[in-house]
Short mmCIF file of C-alpha atoms in Angstrom, two decimals:
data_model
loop_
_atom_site.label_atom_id
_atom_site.label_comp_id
_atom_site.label_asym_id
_atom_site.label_seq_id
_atom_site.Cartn_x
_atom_site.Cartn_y
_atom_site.Cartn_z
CA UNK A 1396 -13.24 -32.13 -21.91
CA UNK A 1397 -12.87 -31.30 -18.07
CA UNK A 1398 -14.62 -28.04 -17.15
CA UNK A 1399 -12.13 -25.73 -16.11
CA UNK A 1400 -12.23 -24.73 -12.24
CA UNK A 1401 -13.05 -21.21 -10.61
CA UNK A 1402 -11.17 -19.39 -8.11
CA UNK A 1403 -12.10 -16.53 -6.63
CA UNK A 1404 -9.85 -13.69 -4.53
CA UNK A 1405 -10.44 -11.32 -1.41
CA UNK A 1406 -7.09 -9.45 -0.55
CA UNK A 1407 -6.96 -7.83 2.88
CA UNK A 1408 -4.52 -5.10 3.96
CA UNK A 1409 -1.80 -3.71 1.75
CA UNK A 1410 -1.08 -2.50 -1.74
CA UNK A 1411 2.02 -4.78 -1.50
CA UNK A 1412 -0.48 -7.84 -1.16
CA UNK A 1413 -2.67 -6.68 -4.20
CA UNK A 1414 -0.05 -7.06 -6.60
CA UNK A 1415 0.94 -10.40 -4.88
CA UNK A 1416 -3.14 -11.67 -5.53
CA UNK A 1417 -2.77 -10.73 -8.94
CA UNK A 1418 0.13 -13.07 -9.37
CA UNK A 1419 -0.63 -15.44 -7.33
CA UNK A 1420 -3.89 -15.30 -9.77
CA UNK A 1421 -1.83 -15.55 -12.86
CA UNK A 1422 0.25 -18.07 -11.59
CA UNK A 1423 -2.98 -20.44 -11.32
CA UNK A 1424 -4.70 -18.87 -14.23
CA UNK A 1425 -2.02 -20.98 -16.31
CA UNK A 1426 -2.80 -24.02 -13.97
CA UNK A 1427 -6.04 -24.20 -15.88
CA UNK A 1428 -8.47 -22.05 -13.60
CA UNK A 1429 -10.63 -19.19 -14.40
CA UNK A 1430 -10.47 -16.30 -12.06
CA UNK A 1431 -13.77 -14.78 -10.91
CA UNK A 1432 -15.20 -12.08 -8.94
CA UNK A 1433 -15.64 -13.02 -5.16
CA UNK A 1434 -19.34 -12.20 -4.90
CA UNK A 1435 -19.55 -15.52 -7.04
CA UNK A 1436 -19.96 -19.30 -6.90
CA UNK A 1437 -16.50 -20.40 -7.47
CA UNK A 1438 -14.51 -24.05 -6.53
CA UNK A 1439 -11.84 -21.99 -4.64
CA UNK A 1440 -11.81 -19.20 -2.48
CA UNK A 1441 -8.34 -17.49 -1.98
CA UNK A 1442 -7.74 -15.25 1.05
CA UNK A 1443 -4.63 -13.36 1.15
CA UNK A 1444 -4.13 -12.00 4.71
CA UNK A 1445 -2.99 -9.03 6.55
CA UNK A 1446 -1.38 -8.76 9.98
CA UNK A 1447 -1.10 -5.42 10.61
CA UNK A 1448 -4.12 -4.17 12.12
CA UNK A 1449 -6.49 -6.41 14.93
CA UNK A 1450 -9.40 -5.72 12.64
CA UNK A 1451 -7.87 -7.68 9.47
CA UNK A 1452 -8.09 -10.66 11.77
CA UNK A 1453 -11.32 -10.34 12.34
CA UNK A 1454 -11.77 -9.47 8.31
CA UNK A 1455 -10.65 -12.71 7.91
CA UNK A 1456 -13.07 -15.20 9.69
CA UNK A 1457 -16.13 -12.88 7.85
CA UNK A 1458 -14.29 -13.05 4.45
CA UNK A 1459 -14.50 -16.94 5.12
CA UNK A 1460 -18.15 -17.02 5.88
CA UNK A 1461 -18.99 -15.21 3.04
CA UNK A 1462 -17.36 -17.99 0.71
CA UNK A 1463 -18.85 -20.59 2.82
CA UNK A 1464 -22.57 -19.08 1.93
CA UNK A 1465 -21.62 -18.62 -1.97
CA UNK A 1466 -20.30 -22.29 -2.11
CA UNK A 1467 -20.03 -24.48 1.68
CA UNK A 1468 -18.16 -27.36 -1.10
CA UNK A 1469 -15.38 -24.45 -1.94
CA UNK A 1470 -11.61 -25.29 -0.92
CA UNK A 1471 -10.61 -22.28 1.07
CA UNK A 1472 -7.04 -21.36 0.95
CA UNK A 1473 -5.50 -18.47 3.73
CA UNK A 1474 -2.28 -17.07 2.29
CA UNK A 1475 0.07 -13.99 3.62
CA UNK A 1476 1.40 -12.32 6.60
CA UNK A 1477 -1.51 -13.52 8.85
CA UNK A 1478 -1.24 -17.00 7.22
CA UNK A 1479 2.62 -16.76 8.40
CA UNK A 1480 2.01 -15.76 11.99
CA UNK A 1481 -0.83 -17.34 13.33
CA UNK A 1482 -1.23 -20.30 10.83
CA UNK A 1483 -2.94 -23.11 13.45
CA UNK A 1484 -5.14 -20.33 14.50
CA UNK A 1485 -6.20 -19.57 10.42
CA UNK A 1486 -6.44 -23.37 9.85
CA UNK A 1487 -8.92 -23.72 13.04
CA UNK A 1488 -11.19 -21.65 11.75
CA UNK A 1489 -14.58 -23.55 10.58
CA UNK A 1490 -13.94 -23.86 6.24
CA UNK A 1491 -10.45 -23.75 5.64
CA UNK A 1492 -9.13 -26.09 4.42
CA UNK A 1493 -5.41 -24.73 3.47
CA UNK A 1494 -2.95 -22.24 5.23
CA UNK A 1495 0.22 -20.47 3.47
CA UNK A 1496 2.79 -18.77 4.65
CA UNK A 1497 5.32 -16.20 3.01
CA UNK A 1498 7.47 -18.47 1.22
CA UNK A 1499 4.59 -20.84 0.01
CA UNK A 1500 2.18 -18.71 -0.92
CA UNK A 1501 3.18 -18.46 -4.47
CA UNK A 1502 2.67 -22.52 -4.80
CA UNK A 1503 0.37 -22.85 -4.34
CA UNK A 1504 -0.75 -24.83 -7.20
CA UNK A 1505 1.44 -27.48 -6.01
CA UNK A 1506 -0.42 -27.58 -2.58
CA UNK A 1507 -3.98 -28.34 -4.07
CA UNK A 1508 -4.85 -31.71 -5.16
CA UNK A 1509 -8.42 -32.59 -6.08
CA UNK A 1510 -10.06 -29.35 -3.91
CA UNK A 1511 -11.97 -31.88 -1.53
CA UNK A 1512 -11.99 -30.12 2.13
CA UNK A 1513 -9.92 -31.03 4.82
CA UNK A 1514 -11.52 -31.65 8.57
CA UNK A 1515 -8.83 -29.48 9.71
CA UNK A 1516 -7.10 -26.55 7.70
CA UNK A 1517 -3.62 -27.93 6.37
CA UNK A 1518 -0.94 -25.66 7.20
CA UNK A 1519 2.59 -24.84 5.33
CA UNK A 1520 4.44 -22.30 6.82
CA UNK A 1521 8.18 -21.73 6.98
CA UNK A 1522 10.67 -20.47 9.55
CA UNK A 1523 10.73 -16.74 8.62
CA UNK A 1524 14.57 -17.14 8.03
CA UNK A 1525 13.62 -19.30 5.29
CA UNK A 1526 11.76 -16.41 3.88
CA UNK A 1527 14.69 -15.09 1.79
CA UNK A 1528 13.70 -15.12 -1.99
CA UNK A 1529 12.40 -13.00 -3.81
CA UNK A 1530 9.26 -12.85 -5.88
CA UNK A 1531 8.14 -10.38 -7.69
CA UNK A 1532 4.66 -9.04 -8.43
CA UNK A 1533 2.90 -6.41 -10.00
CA UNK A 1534 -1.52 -6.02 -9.94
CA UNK A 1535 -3.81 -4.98 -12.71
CA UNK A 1536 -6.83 -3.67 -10.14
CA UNK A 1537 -8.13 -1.57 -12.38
CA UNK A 1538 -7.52 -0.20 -16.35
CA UNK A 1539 -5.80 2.91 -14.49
CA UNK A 1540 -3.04 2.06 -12.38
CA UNK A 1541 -1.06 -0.89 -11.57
CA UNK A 1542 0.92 -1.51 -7.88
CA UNK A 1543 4.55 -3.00 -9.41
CA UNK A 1544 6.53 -5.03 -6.45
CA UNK A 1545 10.51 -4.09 -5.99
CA UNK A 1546 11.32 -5.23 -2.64
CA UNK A 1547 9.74 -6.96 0.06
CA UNK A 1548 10.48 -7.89 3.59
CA UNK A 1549 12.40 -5.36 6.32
CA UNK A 1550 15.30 -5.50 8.37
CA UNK A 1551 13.98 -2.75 11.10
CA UNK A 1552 13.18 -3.69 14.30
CA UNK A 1553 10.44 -1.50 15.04
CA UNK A 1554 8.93 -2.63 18.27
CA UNK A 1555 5.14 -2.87 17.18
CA UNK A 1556 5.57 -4.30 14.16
CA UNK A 1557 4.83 -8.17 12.57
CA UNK A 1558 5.84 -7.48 9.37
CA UNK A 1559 9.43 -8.81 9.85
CA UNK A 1560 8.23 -11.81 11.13
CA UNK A 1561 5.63 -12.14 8.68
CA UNK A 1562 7.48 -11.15 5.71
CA UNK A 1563 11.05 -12.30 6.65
CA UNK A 1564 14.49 -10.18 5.56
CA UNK A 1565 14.77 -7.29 3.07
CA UNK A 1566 14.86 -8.10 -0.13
CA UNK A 1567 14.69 -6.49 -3.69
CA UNK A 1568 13.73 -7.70 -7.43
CA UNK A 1569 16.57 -7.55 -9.46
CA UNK A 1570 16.58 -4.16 -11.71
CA UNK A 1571 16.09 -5.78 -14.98
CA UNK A 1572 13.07 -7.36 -13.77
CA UNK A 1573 11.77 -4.90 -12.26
CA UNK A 1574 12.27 -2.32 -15.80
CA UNK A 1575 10.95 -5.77 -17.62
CA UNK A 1576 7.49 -5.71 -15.66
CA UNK A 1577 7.15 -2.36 -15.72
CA UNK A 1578 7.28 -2.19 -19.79
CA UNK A 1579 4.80 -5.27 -19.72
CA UNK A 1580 2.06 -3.09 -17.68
CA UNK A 1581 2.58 -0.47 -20.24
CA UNK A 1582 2.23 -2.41 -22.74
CA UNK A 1583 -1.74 -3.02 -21.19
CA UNK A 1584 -2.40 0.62 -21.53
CA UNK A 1585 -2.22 1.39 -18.02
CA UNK A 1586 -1.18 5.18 -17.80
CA UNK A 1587 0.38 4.81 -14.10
CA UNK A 1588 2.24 2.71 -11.81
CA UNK A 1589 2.51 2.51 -8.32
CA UNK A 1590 5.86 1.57 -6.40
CA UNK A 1591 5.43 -0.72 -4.00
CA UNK A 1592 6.94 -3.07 -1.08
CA UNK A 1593 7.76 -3.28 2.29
CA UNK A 1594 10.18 -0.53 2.62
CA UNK A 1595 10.89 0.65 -0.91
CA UNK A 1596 13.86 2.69 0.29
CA UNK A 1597 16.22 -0.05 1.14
CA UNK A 1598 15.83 -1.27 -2.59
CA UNK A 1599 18.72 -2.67 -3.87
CA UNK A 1600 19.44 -4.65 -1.01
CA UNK A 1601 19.09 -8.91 -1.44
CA UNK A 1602 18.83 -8.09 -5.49
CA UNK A 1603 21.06 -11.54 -6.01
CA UNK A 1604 20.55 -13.28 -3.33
CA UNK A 1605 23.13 -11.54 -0.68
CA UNK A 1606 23.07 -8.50 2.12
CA UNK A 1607 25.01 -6.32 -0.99
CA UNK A 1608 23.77 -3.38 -2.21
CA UNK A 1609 23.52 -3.47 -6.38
CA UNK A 1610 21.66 -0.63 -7.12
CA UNK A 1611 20.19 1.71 -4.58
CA UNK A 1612 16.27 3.56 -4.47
CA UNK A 1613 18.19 5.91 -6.59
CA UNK A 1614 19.17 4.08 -9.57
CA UNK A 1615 15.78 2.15 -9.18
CA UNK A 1616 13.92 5.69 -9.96
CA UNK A 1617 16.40 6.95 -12.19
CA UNK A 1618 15.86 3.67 -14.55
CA UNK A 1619 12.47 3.73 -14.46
CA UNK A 1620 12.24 6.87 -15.40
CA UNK A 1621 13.36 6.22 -18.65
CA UNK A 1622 10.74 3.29 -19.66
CA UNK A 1623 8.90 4.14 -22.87
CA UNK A 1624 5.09 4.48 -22.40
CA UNK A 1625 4.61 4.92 -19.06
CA UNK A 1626 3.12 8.11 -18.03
CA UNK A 1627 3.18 8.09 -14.61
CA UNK A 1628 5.18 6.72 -11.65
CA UNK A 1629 4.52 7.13 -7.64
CA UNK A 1630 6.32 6.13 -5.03
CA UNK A 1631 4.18 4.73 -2.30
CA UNK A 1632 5.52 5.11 1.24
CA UNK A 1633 9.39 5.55 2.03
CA UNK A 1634 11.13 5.69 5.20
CA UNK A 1635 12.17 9.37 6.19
CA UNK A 1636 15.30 8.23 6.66
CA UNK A 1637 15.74 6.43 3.29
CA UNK A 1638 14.33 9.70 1.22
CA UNK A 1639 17.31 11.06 0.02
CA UNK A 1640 17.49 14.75 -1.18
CA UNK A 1641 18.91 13.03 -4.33
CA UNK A 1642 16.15 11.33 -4.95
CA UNK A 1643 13.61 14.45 -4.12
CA UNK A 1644 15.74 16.47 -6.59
CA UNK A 1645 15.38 14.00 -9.05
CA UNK A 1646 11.65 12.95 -8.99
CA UNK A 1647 11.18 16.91 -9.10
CA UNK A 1648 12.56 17.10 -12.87
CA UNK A 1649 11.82 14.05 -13.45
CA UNK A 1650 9.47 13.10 -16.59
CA UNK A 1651 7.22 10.51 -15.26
CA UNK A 1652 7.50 10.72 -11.32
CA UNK A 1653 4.41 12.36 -9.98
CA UNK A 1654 4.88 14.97 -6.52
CA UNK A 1655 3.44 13.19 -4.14
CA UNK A 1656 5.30 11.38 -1.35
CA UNK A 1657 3.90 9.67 1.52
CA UNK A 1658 6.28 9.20 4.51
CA UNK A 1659 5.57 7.62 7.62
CA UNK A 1660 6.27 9.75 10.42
CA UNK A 1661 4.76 7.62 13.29
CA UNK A 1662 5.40 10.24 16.22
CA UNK A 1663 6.22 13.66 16.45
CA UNK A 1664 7.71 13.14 19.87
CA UNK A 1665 11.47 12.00 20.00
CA UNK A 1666 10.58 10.02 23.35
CA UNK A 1667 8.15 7.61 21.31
CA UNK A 1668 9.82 7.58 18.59
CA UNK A 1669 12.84 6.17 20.48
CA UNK A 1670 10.68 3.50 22.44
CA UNK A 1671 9.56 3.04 18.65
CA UNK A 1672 12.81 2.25 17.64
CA UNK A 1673 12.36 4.07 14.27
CA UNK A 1674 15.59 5.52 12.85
CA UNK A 1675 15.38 8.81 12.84
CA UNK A 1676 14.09 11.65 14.96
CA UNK A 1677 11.36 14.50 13.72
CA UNK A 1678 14.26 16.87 13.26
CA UNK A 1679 14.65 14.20 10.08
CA UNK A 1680 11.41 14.30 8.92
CA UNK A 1681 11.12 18.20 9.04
CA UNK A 1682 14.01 18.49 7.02
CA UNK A 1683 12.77 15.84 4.42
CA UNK A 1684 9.44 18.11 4.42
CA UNK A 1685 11.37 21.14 3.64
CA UNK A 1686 13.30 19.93 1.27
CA UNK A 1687 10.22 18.44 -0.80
CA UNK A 1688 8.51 21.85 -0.24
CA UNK A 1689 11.28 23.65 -1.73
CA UNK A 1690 12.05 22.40 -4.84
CA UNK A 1691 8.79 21.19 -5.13
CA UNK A 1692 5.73 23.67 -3.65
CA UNK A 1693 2.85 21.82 -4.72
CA UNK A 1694 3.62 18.47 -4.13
CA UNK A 1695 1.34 16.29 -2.03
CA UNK A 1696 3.05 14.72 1.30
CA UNK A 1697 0.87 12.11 3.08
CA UNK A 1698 2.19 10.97 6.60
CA UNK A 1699 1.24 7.64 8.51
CA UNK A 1700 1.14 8.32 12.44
CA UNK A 1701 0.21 5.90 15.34
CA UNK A 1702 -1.74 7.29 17.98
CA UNK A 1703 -1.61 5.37 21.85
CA UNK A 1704 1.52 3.97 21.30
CA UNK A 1705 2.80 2.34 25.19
CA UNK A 1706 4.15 5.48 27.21
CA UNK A 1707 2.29 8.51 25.36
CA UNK A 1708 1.36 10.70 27.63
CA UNK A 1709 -1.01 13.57 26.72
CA UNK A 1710 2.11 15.80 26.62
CA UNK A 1711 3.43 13.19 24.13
CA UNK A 1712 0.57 13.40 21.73
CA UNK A 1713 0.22 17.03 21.89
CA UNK A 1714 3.56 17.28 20.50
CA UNK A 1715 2.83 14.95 17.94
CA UNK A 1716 -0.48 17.00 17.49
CA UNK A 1717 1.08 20.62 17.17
CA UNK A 1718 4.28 19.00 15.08
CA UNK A 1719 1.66 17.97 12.46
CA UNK A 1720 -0.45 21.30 12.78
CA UNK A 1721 2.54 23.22 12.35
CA UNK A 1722 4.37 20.87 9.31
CA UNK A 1723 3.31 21.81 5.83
CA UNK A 1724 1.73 18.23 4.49
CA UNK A 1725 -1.17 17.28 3.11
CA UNK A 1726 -3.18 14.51 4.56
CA UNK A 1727 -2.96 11.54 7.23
CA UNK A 1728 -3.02 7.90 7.96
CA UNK A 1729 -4.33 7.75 11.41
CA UNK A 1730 -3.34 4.04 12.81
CA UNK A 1731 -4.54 3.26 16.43
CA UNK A 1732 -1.57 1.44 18.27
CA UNK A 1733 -2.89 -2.36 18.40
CA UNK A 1734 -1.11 -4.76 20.69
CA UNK A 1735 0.69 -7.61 18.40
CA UNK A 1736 1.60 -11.22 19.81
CA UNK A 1737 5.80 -11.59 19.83
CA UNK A 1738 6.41 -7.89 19.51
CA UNK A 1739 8.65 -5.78 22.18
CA UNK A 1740 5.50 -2.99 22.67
CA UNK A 1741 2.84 -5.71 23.73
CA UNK A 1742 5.66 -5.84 26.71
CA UNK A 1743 6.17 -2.33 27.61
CA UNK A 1744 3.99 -0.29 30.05
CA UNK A 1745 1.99 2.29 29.94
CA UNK A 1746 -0.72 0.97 28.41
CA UNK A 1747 -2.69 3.67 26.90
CA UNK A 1748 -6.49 3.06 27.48
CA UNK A 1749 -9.26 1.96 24.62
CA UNK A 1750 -10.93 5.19 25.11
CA UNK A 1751 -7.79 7.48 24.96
CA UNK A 1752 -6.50 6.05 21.67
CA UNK A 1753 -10.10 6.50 19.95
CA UNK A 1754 -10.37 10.32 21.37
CA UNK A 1755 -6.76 10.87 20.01
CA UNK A 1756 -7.31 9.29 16.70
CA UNK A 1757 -10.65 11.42 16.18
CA UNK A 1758 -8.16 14.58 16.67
CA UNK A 1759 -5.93 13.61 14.05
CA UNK A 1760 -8.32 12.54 11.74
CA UNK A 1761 -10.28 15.55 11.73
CA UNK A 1762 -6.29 17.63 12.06
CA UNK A 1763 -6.45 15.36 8.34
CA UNK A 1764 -9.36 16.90 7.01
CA UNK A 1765 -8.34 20.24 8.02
CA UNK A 1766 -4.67 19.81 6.60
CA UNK A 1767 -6.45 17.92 2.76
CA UNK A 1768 -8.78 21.05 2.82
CA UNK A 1769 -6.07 23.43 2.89
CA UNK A 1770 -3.85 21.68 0.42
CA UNK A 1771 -7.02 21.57 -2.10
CA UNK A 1772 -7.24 25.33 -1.45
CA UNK A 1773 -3.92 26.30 -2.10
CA UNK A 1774 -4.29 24.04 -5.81
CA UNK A 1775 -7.68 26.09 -6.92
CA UNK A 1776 -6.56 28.13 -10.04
CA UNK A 1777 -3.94 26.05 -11.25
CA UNK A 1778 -3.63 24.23 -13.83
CA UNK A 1779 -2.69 20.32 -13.82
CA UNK A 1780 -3.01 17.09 -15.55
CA UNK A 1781 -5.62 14.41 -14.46
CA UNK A 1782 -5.98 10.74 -15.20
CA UNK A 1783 -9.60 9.85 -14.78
CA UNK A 1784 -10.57 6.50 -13.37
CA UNK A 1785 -13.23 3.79 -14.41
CA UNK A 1786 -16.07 3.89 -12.10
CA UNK A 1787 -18.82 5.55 -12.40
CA UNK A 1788 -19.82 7.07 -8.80
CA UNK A 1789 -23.42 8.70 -8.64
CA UNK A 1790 -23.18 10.03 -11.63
CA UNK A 1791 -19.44 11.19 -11.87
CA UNK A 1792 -16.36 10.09 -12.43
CA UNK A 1793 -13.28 11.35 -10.51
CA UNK A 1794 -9.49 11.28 -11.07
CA UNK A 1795 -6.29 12.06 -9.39
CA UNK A 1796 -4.14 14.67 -10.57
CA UNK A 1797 -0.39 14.24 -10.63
CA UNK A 1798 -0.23 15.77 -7.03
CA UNK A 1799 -3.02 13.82 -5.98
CA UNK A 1800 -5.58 15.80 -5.90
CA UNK A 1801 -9.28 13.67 -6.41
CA UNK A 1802 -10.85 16.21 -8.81
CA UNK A 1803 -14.53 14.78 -9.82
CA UNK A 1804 -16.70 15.98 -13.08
CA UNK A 1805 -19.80 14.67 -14.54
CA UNK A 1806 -19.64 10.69 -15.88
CA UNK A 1807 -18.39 10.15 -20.00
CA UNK A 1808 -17.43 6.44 -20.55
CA UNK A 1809 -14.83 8.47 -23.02
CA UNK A 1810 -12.94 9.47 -20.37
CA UNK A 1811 -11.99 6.09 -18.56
CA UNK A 1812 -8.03 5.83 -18.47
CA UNK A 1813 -7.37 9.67 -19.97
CA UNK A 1814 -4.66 12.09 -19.39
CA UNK A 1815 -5.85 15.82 -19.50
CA UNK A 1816 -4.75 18.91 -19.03
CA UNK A 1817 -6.90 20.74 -16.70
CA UNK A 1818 -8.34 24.04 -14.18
CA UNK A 1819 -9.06 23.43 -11.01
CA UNK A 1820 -12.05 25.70 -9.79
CA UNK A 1821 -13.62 24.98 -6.57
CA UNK A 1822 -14.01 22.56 -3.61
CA UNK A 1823 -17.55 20.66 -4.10
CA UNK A 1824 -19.83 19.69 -0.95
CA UNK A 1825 -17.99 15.83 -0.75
CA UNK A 1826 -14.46 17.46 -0.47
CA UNK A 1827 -13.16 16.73 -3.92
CA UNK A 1828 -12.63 19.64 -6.70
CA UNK A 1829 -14.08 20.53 -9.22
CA UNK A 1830 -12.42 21.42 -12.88
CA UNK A 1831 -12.52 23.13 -15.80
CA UNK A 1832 -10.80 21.31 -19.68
CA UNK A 1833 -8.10 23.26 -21.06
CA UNK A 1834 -7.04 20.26 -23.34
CA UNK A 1835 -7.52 16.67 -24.36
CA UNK A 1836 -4.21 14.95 -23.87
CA UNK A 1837 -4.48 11.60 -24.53
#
């Protein structure tokens, strides 16, 4: 009998692309291979790229030696956004042998043959506009949570951004498949699922195929909501604009969906955010903060900002700076602005130097640590629930609670993938809490 194959994964960049590895995974699972860890000898190596930040390109040539040293015989096989863009440039470098882009990527069993390399990578890459199926996904990282796929791609036009020429046009998962996957991860025992996509907002759009709406965000969360087993569901990040109070009112009475949003913000000055072309202006996101804060007070709010965008000025970033300090959220995404081939921003002027973006990052990272402190300090003496996770880190294992705060206590194997109800106490040396049991939950 013929020895099964192995084939090994490395995802960079994304939640989004997790759950698209992990089906991409199963997908060749049932083609007869054997999925192993990364760090080991395996017959394929499967990259699955990012193109969002310059340092996920250079991820990518690394990743590649690594699976070079385990195994210089391995087929090597680039998939994702990066694959879509720059595909001769993947396929040039020295080991790979195969290069996917968004539409092919999820064939590609029906690209390999008999996994001898190629001189020069092979590449399969659609026009973007080709790009307009849908398929969905959903990860199993880790016995804890799972990232579930609804939509992918974007209509916006934002001026520093690939994705929509990486990912092509919004689209969505039709509803039933989307309630159908989510009762499958439940079935696993996996107490919490993750929302994910491209912009998770404009769900609803592309479900069969055309630019009609079906079902919006709304009905999405509303439906999900009603899934038996699932404990816990988070949104990951939504578009200001697309974060209806609706939806806020609803995920605040809501019986699995956790208080915690995370909404990119981008700029707090109007001017960038205008040579931005995002779709709304801060006067938006202050109401969406207000709204969340209102009818629900200890909810976490994470914000994604991009520091050295073309045209800020120091005045510029100092708004951005004391609109942050003076918001009530919880933590940040710092992104420094990184020029992007075919993109309206890698046109404009005002080039911000290297050295100015790093100095203004540094401020809102540490404004970050400030703003997470705080937020842990207003949540000692409460009481919430907390879903523990499976490693075991020096000794401890640590959890999120439903508001996301990482509470840590000593390591019991007993506790992997539990719900329970507990105190939060103090703030320990490493920035995460510590906790008191009320109750075992589940």
């Amino acid at each position: 009998m013929e020895k099964r194959k192995k084939v090994a994964f490395y995802t960079l960049g994304c939640k989004l692309n997790f759950s698209e590895t992990s089906t991409i995974a199963r997908n060749l699972q049932d083609e007869g291979f054997d999925r192993v860890d990364f760090e080991e000898v395996a017959d394929m190596y499967v990259i699955n790229t990012c193109s969002v930040t310059e340092n996920a390109d250079k991820q990518f040539k690394q990743v590649v030696r690594k699976a070079m040293k385990l195994n210089d015989k391995a087929f090597v096989a680039a998939v994702g956004c990066y694959a879509q863009l720059k595909p001769e440039e993947l396929a040039a470098v020295d080991g790979v042998d195969l290069v996917l882009g968004a539409t092919e990527k999820f064939k590609l069993a029906d690209y390999i043959n008999d996994l001898s390399k190629n001189d020069m990578g092979e590449v399969h890459s659609c026009e973007i506009a080709e790009a307009d199926f849908y398929v969905g996904s959903y990860s199993i990282g880790d016995r804890t949570r799972a990232f579930l796929k609804v939509q992918d791609g974007c209509d916006y036009k934002c001026t520093y951004c690939t994705i929509p020429l990486a990912r092509g046009i919004s689209r969505s998962d039709e509803l039933g498949n989307v309630l159908k996957n989510a009762a499958e991860i439940s079935k696993q025992g996996i107490k919490e699922i993750v929302l994910t996509g491209v912009n998770i907002g404009d769900y609803g759009k592309g479900e069969f195929g055309n630019k009609k709406h079906e079902h919006t965000f709304l009905e999405l969360v509303q439906a999900l909501d009603e899934v038996d087993g699932i404990e816990r569901l988070r949104i990951s990040s939504i578009e200001p604009n697309l974060l209806k109070n609706e939806t806020i009112e609803f995920v605040s009475k809501s019986r699995t969906f956790v208080p915690h949003f995370h909404i990119p913000l981008q700029s707090g000055s109007n001017d960038i955010l205008k040579l931005m072309k995002r779709r709304y202006l801060r006067e938006v996101y202050t109401e969406r903060v207000s709204k969340i804060r209102e009818v629900m007070p200890h909810a976490c709010i994470g914000v994604d900002v991009i520091v050295g965008f073309p045209g800020e000025t120091d005045e510029h970033f100092l708004e951005t700076y004391h609109f942050l300090n003076d918001l009530d959220i919880s933590y940040l995404h710092v992104f420094t602005y990184s020029e992007r081939d075919n993109t309206e921003a890698a046109a404009m002027s005002g080039v911000v130097p290297a050295n100015v973006r790093a100095k203004r990052s540094k401020m809102l990272r540490g404004l970050s640590v400030k703003k997470r402190r705080a937020f842990y300090e207003s949540q000692l003496g409460t009481q919430r629930k907390v879903l523990f996770e499976s490693e075991n880190k020096e000794g401890y294992i640590h959890g999120f609670t439903e508001n996301y705060v990482k509470v840590k206590t000593p390591w019991n194997p007993e506790l992997v993938n539990t719900l329970h109800d507990i105190n939060l106490t103090r703030i320990d040396e490493d920035g995460s809490v510590r906790m008191d049991f009320v109750s075992v939950l589940v």
